[in-house]
CSV table of C-alpha atoms in Angstrom, one decimal:
chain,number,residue,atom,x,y,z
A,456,UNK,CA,0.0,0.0,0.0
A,457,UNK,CA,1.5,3.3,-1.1
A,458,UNK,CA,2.8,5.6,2.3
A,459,UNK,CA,0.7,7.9,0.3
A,460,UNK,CA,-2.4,7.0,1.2
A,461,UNK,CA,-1.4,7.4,5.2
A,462,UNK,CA,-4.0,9.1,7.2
A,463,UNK,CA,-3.3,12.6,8.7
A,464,UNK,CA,-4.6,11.9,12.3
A,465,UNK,CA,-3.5,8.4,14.6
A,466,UNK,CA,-7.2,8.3,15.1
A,467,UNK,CA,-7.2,6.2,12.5
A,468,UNK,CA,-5.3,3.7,13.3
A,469,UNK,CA,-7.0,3.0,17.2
A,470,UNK,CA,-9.2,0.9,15.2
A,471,UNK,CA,-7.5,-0.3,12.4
A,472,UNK,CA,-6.6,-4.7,12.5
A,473,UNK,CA,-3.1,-5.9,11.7
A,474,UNK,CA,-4.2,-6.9,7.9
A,475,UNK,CA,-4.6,-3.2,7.7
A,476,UNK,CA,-1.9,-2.1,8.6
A,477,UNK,CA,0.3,-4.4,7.3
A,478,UNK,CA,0.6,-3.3,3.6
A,479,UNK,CA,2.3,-0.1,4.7
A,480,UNK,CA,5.4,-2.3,6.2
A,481,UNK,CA,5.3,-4.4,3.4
A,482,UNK,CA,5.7,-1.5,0.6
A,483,UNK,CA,8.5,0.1,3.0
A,484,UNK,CA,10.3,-3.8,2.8
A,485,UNK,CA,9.5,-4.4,-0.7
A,486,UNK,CA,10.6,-0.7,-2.0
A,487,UNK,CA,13.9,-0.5,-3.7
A,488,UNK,CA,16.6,1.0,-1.4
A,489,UNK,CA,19.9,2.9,-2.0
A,490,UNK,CA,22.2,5.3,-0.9
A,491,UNK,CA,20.1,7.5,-2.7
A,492,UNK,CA,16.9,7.0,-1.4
A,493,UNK,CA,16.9,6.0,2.3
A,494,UNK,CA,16.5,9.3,3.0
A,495,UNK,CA,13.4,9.7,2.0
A,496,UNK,CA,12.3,5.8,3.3
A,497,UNK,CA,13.2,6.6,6.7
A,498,UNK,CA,11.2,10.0,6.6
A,499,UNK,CA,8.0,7.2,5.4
A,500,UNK,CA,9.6,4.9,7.8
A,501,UNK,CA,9.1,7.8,10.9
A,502,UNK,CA,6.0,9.2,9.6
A,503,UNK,CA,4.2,6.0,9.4
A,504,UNK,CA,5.6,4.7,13.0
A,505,UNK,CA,5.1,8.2,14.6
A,506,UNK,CA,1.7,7.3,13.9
A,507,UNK,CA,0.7,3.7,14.9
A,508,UNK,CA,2.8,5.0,18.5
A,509,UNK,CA,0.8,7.8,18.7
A,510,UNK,CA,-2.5,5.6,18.1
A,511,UNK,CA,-1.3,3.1,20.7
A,512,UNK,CA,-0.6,6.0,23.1
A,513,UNK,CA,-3.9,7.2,22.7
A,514,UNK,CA,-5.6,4.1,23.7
A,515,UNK,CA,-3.2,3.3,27.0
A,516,UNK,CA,-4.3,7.2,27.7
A,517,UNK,CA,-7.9,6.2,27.7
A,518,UNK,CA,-7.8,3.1,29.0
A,519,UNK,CA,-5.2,4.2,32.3
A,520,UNK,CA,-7.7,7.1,32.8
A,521,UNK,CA,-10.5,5.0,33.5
A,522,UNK,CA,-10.1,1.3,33.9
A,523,UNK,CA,-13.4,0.6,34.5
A,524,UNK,CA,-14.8,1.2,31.1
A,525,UNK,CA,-14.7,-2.1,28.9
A,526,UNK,CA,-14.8,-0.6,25.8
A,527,UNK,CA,-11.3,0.9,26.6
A,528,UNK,CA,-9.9,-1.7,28.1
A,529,UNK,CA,-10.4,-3.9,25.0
A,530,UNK,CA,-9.0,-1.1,22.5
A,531,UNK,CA,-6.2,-1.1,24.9
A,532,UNK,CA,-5.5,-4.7,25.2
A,533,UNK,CA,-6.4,-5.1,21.6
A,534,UNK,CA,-3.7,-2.5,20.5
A,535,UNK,CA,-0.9,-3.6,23.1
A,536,UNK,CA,-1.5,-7.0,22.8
A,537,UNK,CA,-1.9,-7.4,18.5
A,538,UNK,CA,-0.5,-4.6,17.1
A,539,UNK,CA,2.4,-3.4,19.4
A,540,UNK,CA,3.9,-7.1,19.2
A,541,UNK,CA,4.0,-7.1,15.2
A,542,UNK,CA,5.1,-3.1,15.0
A,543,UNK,CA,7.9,-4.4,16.4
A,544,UNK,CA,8.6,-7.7,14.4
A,545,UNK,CA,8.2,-4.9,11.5
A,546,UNK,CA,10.4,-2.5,13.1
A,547,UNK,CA,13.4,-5.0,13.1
A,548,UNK,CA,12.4,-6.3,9.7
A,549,UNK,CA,13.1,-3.2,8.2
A,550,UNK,CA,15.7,-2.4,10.4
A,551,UNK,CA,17.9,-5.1,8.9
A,552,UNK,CA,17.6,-3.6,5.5
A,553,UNK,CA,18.7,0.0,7.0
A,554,UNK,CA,22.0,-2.3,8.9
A,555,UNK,CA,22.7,-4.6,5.8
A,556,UNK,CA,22.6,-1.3,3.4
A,557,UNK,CA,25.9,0.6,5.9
A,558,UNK,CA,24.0,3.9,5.9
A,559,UNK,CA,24.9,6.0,9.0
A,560,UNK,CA,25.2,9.4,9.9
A,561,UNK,CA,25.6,11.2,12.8
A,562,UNK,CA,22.2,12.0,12.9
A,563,UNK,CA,20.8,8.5,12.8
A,564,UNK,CA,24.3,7.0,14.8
A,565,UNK,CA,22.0,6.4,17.9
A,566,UNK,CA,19.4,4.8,16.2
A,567,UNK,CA,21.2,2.4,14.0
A,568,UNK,CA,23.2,1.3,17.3
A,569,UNK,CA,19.4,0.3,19.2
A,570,UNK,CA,18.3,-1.2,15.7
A,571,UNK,CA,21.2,-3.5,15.9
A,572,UNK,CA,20.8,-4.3,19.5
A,573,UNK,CA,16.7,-4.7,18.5
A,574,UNK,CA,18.0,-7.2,15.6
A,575,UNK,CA,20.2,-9.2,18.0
A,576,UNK,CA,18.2,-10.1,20.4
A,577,UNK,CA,15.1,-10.6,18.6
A,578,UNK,CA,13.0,-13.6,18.5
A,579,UNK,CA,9.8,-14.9,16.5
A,580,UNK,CA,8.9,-16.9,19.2
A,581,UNK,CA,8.7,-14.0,21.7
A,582,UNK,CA,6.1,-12.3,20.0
A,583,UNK,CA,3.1,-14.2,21.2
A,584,UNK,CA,4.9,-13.9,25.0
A,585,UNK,CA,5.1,-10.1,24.4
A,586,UNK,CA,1.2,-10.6,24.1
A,587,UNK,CA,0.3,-11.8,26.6
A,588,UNK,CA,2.4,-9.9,29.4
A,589,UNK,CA,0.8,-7.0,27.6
A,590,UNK,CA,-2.7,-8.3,28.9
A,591,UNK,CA,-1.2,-9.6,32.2
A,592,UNK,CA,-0.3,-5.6,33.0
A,593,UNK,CA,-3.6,-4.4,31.8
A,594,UNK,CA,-5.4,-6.5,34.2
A,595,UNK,CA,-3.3,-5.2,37.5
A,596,UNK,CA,-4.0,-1.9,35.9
A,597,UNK,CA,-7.7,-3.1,36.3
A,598,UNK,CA,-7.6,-4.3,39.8
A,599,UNK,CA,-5.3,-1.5,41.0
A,600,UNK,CA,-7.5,1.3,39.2
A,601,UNK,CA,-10.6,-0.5,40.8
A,602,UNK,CA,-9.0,0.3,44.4
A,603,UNK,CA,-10.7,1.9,46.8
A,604,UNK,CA,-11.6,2.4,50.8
A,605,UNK,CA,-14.2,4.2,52.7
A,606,UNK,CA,-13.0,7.5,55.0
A,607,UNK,CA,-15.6,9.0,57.0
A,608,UNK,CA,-18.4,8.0,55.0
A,609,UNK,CA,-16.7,8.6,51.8
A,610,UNK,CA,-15.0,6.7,49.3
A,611,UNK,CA,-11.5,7.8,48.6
A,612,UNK,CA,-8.8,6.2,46.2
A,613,UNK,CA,-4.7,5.0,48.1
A,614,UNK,CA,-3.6,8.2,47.1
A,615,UNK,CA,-6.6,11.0,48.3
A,616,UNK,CA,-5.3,8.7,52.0
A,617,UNK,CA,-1.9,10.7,51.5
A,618,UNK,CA,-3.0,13.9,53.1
A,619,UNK,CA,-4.2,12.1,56.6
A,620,UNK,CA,-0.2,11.0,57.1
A,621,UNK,CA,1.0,14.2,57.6
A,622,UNK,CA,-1.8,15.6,60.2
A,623,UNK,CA,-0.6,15.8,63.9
A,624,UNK,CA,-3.0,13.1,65.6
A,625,UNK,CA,-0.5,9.7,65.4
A,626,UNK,CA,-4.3,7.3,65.5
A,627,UNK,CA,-5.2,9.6,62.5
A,628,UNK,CA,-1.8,8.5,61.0
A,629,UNK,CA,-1.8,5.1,61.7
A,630,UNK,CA,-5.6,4.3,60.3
A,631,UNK,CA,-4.9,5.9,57.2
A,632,UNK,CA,-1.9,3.8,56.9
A,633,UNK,CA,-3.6,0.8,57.3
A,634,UNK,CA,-6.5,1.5,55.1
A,635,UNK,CA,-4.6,1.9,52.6
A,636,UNK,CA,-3.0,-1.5,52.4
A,637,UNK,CA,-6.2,-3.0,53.1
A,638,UNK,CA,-7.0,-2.6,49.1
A,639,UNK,CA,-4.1,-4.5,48.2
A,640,UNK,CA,-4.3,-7.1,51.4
A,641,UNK,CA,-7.4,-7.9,49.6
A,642,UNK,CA,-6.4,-8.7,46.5
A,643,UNK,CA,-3.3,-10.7,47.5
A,644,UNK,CA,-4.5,-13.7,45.4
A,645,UNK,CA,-4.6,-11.8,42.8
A,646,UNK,CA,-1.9,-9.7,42.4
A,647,UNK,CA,0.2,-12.9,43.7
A,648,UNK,CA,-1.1,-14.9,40.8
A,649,UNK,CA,0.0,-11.9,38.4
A,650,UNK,CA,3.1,-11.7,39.3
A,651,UNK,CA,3.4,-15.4,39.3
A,652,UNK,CA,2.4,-15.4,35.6
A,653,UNK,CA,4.3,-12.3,34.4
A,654,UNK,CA,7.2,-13.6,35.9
A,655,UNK,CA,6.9,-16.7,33.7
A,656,UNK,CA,6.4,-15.4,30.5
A,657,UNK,CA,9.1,-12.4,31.2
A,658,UNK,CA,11.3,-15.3,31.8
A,659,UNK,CA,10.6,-17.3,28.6
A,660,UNK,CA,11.3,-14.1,27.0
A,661,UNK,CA,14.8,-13.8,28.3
A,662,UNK,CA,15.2,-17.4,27.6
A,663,UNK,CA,14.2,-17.3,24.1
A,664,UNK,CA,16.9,-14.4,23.2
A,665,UNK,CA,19.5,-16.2,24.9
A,666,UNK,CA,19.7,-14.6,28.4
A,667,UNK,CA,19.7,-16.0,31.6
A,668,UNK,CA,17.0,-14.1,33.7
A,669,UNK,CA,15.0,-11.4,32.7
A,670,UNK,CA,16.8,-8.3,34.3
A,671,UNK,CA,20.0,-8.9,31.8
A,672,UNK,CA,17.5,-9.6,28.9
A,673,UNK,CA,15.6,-5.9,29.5
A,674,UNK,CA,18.8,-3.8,30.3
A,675,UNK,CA,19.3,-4.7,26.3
A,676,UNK,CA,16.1,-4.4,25.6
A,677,UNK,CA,15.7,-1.1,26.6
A,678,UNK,CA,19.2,-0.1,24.8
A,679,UNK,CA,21.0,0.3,28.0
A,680,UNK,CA,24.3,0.6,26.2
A,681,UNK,CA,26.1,3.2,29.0
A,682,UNK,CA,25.8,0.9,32.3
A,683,UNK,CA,25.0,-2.5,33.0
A,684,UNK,CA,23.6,-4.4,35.5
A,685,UNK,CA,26.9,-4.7,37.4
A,686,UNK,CA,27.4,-0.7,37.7
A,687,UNK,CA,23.5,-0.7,39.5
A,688,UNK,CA,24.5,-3.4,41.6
A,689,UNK,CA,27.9,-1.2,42.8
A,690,UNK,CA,25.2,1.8,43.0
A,691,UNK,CA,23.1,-0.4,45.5
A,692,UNK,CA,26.3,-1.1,47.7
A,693,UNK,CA,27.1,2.2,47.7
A,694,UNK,CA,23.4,4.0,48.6
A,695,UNK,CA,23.8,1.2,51.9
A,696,UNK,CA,27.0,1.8,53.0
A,697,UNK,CA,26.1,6.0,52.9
A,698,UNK,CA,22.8,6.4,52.7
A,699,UNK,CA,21.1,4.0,54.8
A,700,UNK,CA,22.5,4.9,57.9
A,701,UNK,CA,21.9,8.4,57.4
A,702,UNK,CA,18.9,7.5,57.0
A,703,UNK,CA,19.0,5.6,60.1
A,704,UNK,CA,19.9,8.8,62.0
A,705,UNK,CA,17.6,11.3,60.5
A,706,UNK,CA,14.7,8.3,61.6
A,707,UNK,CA,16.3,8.5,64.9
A,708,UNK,CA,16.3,12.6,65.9
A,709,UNK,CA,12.6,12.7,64.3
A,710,UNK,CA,11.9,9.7,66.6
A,711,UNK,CA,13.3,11.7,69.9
A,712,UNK,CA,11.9,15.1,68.6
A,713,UNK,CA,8.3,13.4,68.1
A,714,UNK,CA,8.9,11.7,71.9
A,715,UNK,CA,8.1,8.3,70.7
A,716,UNK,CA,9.7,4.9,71.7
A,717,UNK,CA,9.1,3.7,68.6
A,718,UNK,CA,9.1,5.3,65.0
A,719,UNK,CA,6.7,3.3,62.7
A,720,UNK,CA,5.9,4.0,59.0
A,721,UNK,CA,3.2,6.3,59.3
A,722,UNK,CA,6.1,8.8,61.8
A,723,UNK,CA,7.8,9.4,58.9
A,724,UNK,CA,5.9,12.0,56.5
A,725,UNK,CA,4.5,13.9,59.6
A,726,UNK,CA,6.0,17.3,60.5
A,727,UNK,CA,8.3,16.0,63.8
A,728,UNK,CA,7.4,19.0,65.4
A,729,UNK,CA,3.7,19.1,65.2
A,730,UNK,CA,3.3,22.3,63.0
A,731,UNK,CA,0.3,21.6,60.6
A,732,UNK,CA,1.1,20.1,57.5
A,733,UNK,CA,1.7,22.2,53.9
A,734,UNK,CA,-1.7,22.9,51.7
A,735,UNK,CA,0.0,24.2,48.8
A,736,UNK,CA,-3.5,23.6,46.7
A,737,UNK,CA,-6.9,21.6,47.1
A,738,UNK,CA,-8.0,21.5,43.6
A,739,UNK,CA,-6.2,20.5,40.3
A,740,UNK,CA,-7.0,23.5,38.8
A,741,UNK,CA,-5.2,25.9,41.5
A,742,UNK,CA,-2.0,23.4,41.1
A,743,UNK,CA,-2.0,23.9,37.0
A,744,UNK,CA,-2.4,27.8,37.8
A,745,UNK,CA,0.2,27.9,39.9
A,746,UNK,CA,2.8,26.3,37.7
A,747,UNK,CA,1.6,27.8,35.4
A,748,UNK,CA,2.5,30.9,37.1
A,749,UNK,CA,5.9,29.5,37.9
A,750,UNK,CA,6.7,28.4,35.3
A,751,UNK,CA,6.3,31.8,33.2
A,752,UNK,CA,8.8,33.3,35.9
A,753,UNK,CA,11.3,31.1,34.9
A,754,UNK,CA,11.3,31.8,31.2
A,755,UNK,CA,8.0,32.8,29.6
A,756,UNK,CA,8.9,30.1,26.7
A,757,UNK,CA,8.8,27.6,29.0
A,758,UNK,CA,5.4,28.9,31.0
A,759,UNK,CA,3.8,28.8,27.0
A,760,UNK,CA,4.7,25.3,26.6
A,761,UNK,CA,2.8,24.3,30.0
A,762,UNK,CA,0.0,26.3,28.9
A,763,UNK,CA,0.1,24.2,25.7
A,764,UNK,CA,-0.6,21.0,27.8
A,765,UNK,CA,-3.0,22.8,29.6
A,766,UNK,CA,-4.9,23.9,26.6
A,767,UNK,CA,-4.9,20.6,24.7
A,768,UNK,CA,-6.0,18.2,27.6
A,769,UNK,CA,-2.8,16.8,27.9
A,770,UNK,CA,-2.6,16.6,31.9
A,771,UNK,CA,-4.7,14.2,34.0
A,772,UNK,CA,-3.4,15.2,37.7
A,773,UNK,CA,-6.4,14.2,39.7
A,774,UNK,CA,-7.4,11.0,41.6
A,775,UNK,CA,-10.2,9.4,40.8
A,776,UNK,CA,-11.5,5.9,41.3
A,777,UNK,CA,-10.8,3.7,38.3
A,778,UNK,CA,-8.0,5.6,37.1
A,779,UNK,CA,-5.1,3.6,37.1
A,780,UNK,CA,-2.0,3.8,39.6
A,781,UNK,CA,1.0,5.8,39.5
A,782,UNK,CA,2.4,7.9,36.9
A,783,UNK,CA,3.9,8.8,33.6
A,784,UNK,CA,4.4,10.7,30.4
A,785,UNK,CA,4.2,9.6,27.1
A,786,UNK,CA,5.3,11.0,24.1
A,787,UNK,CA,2.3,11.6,21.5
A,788,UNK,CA,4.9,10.7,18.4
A,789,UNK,CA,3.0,12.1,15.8
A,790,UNK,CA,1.9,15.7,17.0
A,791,UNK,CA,4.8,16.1,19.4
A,792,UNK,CA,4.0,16.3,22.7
A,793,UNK,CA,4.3,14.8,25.8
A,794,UNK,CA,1.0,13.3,28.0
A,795,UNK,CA,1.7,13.8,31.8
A,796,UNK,CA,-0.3,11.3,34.0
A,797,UNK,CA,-0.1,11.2,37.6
């Protein structure tokens, strides 16, 4: 299928199957390539993979944003579990024409160094595997997003139970600390059995490209090429020789300045000296003002490019029940910019 006929938007491609998309890898593989025109096949080669990202951006964005909505979940799992899996078969496909054609710039050095990394370690039979541990974290995404504990006659998600660690009364403290493990105490089967399984197929994975576990296999997965597993290992060592009992001394002077025999984990967020916590904002919209406002004092280029988020939709801050856990940003390839979560 000629890159011509591309659509403009991702949109498009949130629904489209693998058969559709498809012919557009195949007419990037089949088309004659030389030193003459890669150039323009890796500017097809980007636009056409800026856009399947974007697509599959867009539906982890909706789907992390509210877990609790089938229809989607299954875009979601049908994206990161069909077409992801394949993009990247693809990707290395045509990477191996890029390698075996010697083209490299400066400009592209970077890239050519993951794509052979990508190529060496690749296997067919980790595509299905890739799959399913797509669908594995999509469901933990479910239960986690689903999380959620009543607080004075109101339901609150783990995070809206941060606040209550930092207030002065200690019961206070401890309740909210406990509530919010309860969630998770709860689903202990479940999350147990996840891991069980992830762990399984992330291991066949490593096994399959030749690795012995799956913490080597993902440090080249991810084109770690500066530091190895070895250096975080020295790192480790060297946070508890230093850090940890520093650490171990700060907990000690908050213990004796909060009189307490014993400092337990919800002692250790709470002002030690009983002034009243920090209410920088209560609503989103007072945080996105203020850095906004921040922001523009620091360079007004840089308060313009927040504002840009702001204006397009492209920060979900609140907490909400089934939105999913935790936090990130993702890059929207095709219209470049970044989607914060948190």
């Amino acid at each position: 299928m000629p890159l011509s006929n591309l659509p403009a938007t991702p949109d498009v491609f949130i629904d489209a199957t693998w058969p559709e998309i498809l012919p557009y890898y195949d007419e990037l593989a089949q088309r004659p390539l030389d030193l003459d025109g890669v150039e323009s096949w890796l500017q097809d080669w980007s636009v056409l993979e800026s856009l399947l990202s974007e697509a599959a951006a867009l539906a982890l964005i909706a789907y992390t944003t509210d877990t609790a909505d089938p229809v989607k979940e299954a875009a979601h799992i049908r994206f990161a579990s069909t077409i992801l899996p394949q993009m990247q078969e693809q990707h290395v496909r045509l990477g191996k024409r890029l390698v075996e054609l010697g083209y490299e710039t400066d400009a592209i050095r970077t890239m050519v160094r993951s794509l052979r990394n990508q190529i060496d370690i690749f296997r067919e039979a980790n595509v299905p595997l890739v799959a399913e541990a797509q669908k594995l974290n999509a469901r933990y995404q479910k239960i986690t997003g689903a999380m959620a504990v009543e607080w004075e006659g109101e339901q609150k998600t783990i995070p809206q139970l941060q606040p209550y660690l930092l207030v002065a009364d200690r019961a206070t403290r401890e309740r909210a600390f406990r509530l919010q493990a309860r969630p998770y105490v709860a689903q202990r089967a479940a999350l147990a059995g996840l891991f069980d399984e992830m762990y399984a197929v992330r291991m066949q994975i490593a096994r399959n490209a030749g690795f012995d576990n799956y913490r080597d296999y993902v440090f080249r997965e991810k084109d770690r090429f500066d530091y190895t597993p070895a250096d975080c290992e020295r790192l480790h060592a060297a946070v508890e020789a230093t850090f940890v009992p520093a650490v171990r001394q700060m907990h000690d002077r908050r213990r004796d300045r909060m009189g307490l025999e014993t400092l337990r984990p919800w002692d250790v967020d709470v002002d030690p000296l009983g002034r009243p916590p920090l209410q920088p904002f209560r609503e989103v919209e007072t945080l996105v003002d203020g850095a906004s406002r921040i922001f523009h004092n620091v360079d007004p280029a840089l308060g313009t490019y927040f504002d840009t988020l702001s204006g397009e939709h492209l920060l979900d801050l609140d907490s909400r029940i089934g939105k999913a856990p935790g936090g990130y940003c993702r890059g929207l390839a095709h219209r470049k910019r970044p989607f914060i979560f948190m």
